One Martini backbone bead per residue (centre of mass of N, CA, C, O) as a GRO file, in nm:
protein
  180
    1UNK     BB    1  12.627  16.973   8.124
    2UNK     BB    2  12.678  17.032   8.398
    3UNK     BB    3  12.416  17.203   8.501
    4UNK     BB    4  12.254  16.894   8.530
    5UNK     BB    5  12.407  16.691   8.634
    6UNK     BB    6  12.340  16.917   8.876
    7UNK     BB    7  12.076  16.821   8.894
    8UNK     BB    8  12.016  16.495   8.879
    9UNK     BB    9  12.173  16.496   9.194
   10UNK     BB   10  11.939  16.601   9.352
   11UNK     BB   11  11.726  16.518   9.234
   12UNK     BB   12  11.792  16.193   9.376
   13UNK     BB   13  11.844  16.300   9.632
   14UNK     BB   14  11.492  16.385   9.702
   15UNK     BB   15  11.394  16.137   9.602
   16UNK     BB   16  11.554  15.940   9.871
   17UNK     BB   17  11.431  16.086  10.108
   18UNK     BB   18  11.121  16.066  10.044
   19UNK     BB   19  11.146  15.756  10.078
   20UNK     BB   20  11.242  15.690  10.322
   21UNK     BB   21  11.042  15.786  10.485
   22UNK     BB   22  10.765  15.736  10.778
   23UNK     BB   23  10.520  15.739  10.631
   24UNK     BB   24  10.318  15.668  10.353
   25UNK     BB   25  10.515  15.457  10.273
   26UNK     BB   26  10.623  15.201  10.134
   27UNK     BB   27  10.767  14.904  10.231
   28UNK     BB   28  10.929  14.561  10.268
   29UNK     BB   29  10.802  14.339  10.321
   30UNK     BB   30  10.715  14.089  10.515
   31UNK     BB   31  10.646  13.751  10.614
   32UNK     BB   32  10.549  13.499  10.678
   33UNK     BB   33  10.461  13.314  10.851
   34UNK     BB   34  10.493  13.028  11.039
   35UNK     BB   35  10.399  12.680  11.053
   36UNK     BB   36  10.377  12.496  11.332
   37UNK     BB   37  10.457  12.283  11.639
   38UNK     BB   38  10.468  12.312  11.957
   39UNK     BB   39  10.821  12.234  12.019
   40UNK     BB   40  10.909  12.225  11.744
   41UNK     BB   41  10.934  12.191  11.412
   42UNK     BB   42  10.858  12.255  11.082
   43UNK     BB   43  10.730  12.211  10.795
   44UNK     BB   44  10.842  12.042  10.531
   45UNK     BB   45  10.913  12.125  10.225
   46UNK     BB   46  10.575  12.145  10.133
   47UNK     BB   47  10.218  11.991  10.058
   48UNK     BB   48   9.986  11.888  10.115
   49UNK     BB   49   9.683  11.741  10.010
   50UNK     BB   50   9.533  11.766  10.274
   51UNK     BB   51   9.257  11.795  10.445
   52UNK     BB   52   9.115  11.879  10.736
   53UNK     BB   53   8.909  11.709  10.960
   54UNK     BB   54   8.561  11.737  11.069
   55UNK     BB   55   8.304  11.609  11.225
   56UNK     BB   56   7.985  11.543  11.146
   57UNK     BB   57   7.741  11.730  11.379
   58UNK     BB   58   7.550  11.419  11.422
   59UNK     BB   59   7.665  11.339  11.703
   60UNK     BB   60   7.707  11.327  12.099
   61UNK     BB   61   7.983  11.304  12.131
   62UNK     BB   62   8.237  11.406  12.306
   63UNK     BB   63   8.557  11.602  12.285
   64UNK     BB   64   8.862  11.541  12.354
   65UNK     BB   65   8.998  11.599  12.127
   66UNK     BB   66   9.163  11.889  11.855
   67UNK     BB   67   9.404  11.868  11.674
   68UNK     BB   68   9.782  11.887  11.609
   69UNK     BB   69  10.016  11.654  11.560
   70UNK     BB   70  10.340  11.465  11.661
   71UNK     BB   71  10.515  11.206  11.529
   72UNK     BB   72  10.723  10.983  11.664
   73UNK     BB   73  10.939  10.803  11.813
   74UNK     BB   74  10.781  10.883  12.121
   75UNK     BB   75  10.558  10.876  12.062
   76UNK     BB   76  10.158  10.880  12.122
   77UNK     BB   77   9.949  10.987  12.344
   78UNK     BB   78   9.514  11.009  12.337
   79UNK     BB   79   9.446  11.031  12.643
   80UNK     BB   80   9.544  11.270  12.638
   81UNK     BB   81   9.551  11.669  12.733
   82UNK     BB   82   9.678  11.689  12.535
   83UNK     BB   83   9.907  11.471  12.331
   84UNK     BB   84  10.159  11.272  12.442
   85UNK     BB   85  10.443  11.105  12.470
   86UNK     BB   86  10.405  10.778  12.376
   87UNK     BB   87  10.340  10.431  12.444
   88UNK     BB   88  10.017  10.335  12.354
   89UNK     BB   89   9.929  10.372  12.030
   90UNK     BB   90  10.139  10.507  11.851
   91UNK     BB   91  10.448  10.499  11.621
   92UNK     BB   92  10.716  10.597  11.521
   93UNK     BB   93  10.920  10.471  11.225
   94UNK     BB   94  11.210  10.382  11.032
   95UNK     BB   95  11.210  10.064  11.052
   96UNK     BB   96  11.304   9.979  10.758
   97UNK     BB   97  11.196  10.268  10.732
   98UNK     BB   98  10.848  10.471  10.714
   99UNK     BB   99  10.594  10.493  10.998
  100UNK     BB  100  10.340  10.353  11.155
  101UNK     BB  101  10.265  10.163  11.426
  102UNK     BB  102   9.967  10.032  11.582
  103UNK     BB  103  10.125  10.019  11.929
  104UNK     BB  104   9.856   9.946  12.193
  105UNK     BB  105   9.658   9.938  12.095
  106UNK     BB  106   9.365   9.773  12.064
  107UNK     BB  107   9.248   9.956  11.752
  108UNK     BB  108   9.231   9.916  11.406
  109UNK     BB  109   9.053  10.130  11.135
  110UNK     BB  110   8.995  10.182  10.868
  111UNK     BB  111   8.896  10.469  10.627
  112UNK     BB  112   8.721  10.598  10.311
  113UNK     BB  113   8.564  10.746  10.373
  114UNK     BB  114   8.493  11.062  10.319
  115UNK     BB  115   8.553  11.235  10.596
  116UNK     BB  116   8.454  11.226  10.924
  117UNK     BB  117   8.385  11.104  11.159
  118UNK     BB  118   8.204  10.926  11.384
  119UNK     BB  119   8.207  10.797  11.653
  120UNK     BB  120   8.021  10.549  11.593
  121UNK     BB  121   8.092  10.484  11.304
  122UNK     BB  122   8.411  10.434  11.398
  123UNK     BB  123   8.333  10.234  11.581
  124UNK     BB  124   8.236  10.035  11.388
  125UNK     BB  125   8.476  10.001  11.254
  126UNK     BB  126   8.659   9.849  11.481
  127UNK     BB  127   8.477   9.640  11.487
  128UNK     BB  128   8.422   9.474  11.219
  129UNK     BB  129   8.698   9.631  11.031
  130UNK     BB  130   8.982   9.529  11.166
  131UNK     BB  131   9.299   9.563  11.240
  132UNK     BB  132   9.522   9.387  11.314
  133UNK     BB  133   9.736   9.395  11.523
  134UNK     BB  134  10.041   9.593  11.484
  135UNK     BB  135  10.019   9.784  11.300
  136UNK     BB  136  10.224   9.911  10.956
  137UNK     BB  137  10.189  10.215  10.762
  138UNK     BB  138  10.376  10.287  10.509
  139UNK     BB  139  10.485  10.508  10.454
  140UNK     BB  140  10.244  10.718  10.510
  141UNK     BB  141  10.009  10.952  10.324
  142UNK     BB  142   9.860  11.195  10.286
  143UNK     BB  143   9.543  11.115  10.421
  144UNK     BB  144   9.566  10.906  10.560
  145UNK     BB  145   9.274  10.689  10.753
  146UNK     BB  146   9.192  10.632  11.061
  147UNK     BB  147   9.096  10.408  11.333
  148UNK     BB  148   9.088  10.418  11.704
  149UNK     BB  149   9.154  10.227  12.012
  150UNK     BB  150   9.224  10.284  12.311
  151UNK     BB  151   9.355  10.214  12.669
  152UNK     BB  152   9.095  10.313  12.739
  153UNK     BB  153   8.826  10.331  12.568
  154UNK     BB  154   8.885  10.561  12.313
  155UNK     BB  155   8.794  10.727  12.019
  156UNK     BB  156   8.986  10.766  11.720
  157UNK     BB  157   9.112  11.013  11.444
  158UNK     BB  158   9.347  10.940  11.177
  159UNK     BB  159   9.541  11.193  11.015
  160UNK     BB  160   9.797  11.220  10.750
  161UNK     BB  161   9.957  11.463  10.641
  162UNK     BB  162  10.280  11.508  10.695
  163UNK     BB  163  10.552  11.489  10.693
  164UNK     BB  164  10.875  11.537  10.881
  165UNK     BB  165  11.065  11.579  11.116
  166UNK     BB  166  11.087  11.250  11.246
  167UNK     BB  167  10.785  11.213  11.116
  168UNK     BB  168  10.445  11.350  11.166
  169UNK     BB  169  10.173  11.487  11.089
  170UNK     BB  170   9.872  11.485  11.259
  171UNK     BB  171   9.541  11.479  11.258
  172UNK     BB  172   9.299  11.417  11.621
  173UNK     BB  173   9.018  11.285  11.699
  174UNK     BB  174   8.856  11.289  12.022
  175UNK     BB  175   8.631  11.064  12.212
  176UNK     BB  176   8.377  11.094  12.459
  177UNK     BB  177   8.170  10.853  12.479
  178UNK     BB  178   7.822  10.720  12.373
  179UNK     BB  179   7.822  10.596  12.094
  180UNK     BB  180   7.970  10.257  12.071
   0.00000   0.00000   0.00000
């Protein structure tokens, strides 16, 4: 019996040595990279049900900026590339509860059609169905979409992606020039 026990110990040791080599043997998988905004905390756990949209390609207007941005209590200025913290167009508010305020942008209009609009369609919505000045979206759900006219008279499309620490993750398209 002692011989069998000793043989088992030797076999276990040999398997342990072979298994720990750095040849072609599989090693523990490293965790996948995380998605985070530049210089901001990562998204809260839980995924949103909204998928970032891309504008229709039939638009002749030039896209000035397109991408994800983070709206915080510091606000957001969509006229800068990339958009930066300022009270120029949008503000994230925590009182009386979480909300997105469109102020002091020139105008905003809900976008109720699936898919992202062209600049011309967004401008038409702004001209025909504007929201009240200083509009506030109370606790905006992922997928909330609207058009916006910036302080510099640019047209923008905004989609709420999800809540993040002390703010909102947004998908934004800002156009320069074009019809509308």
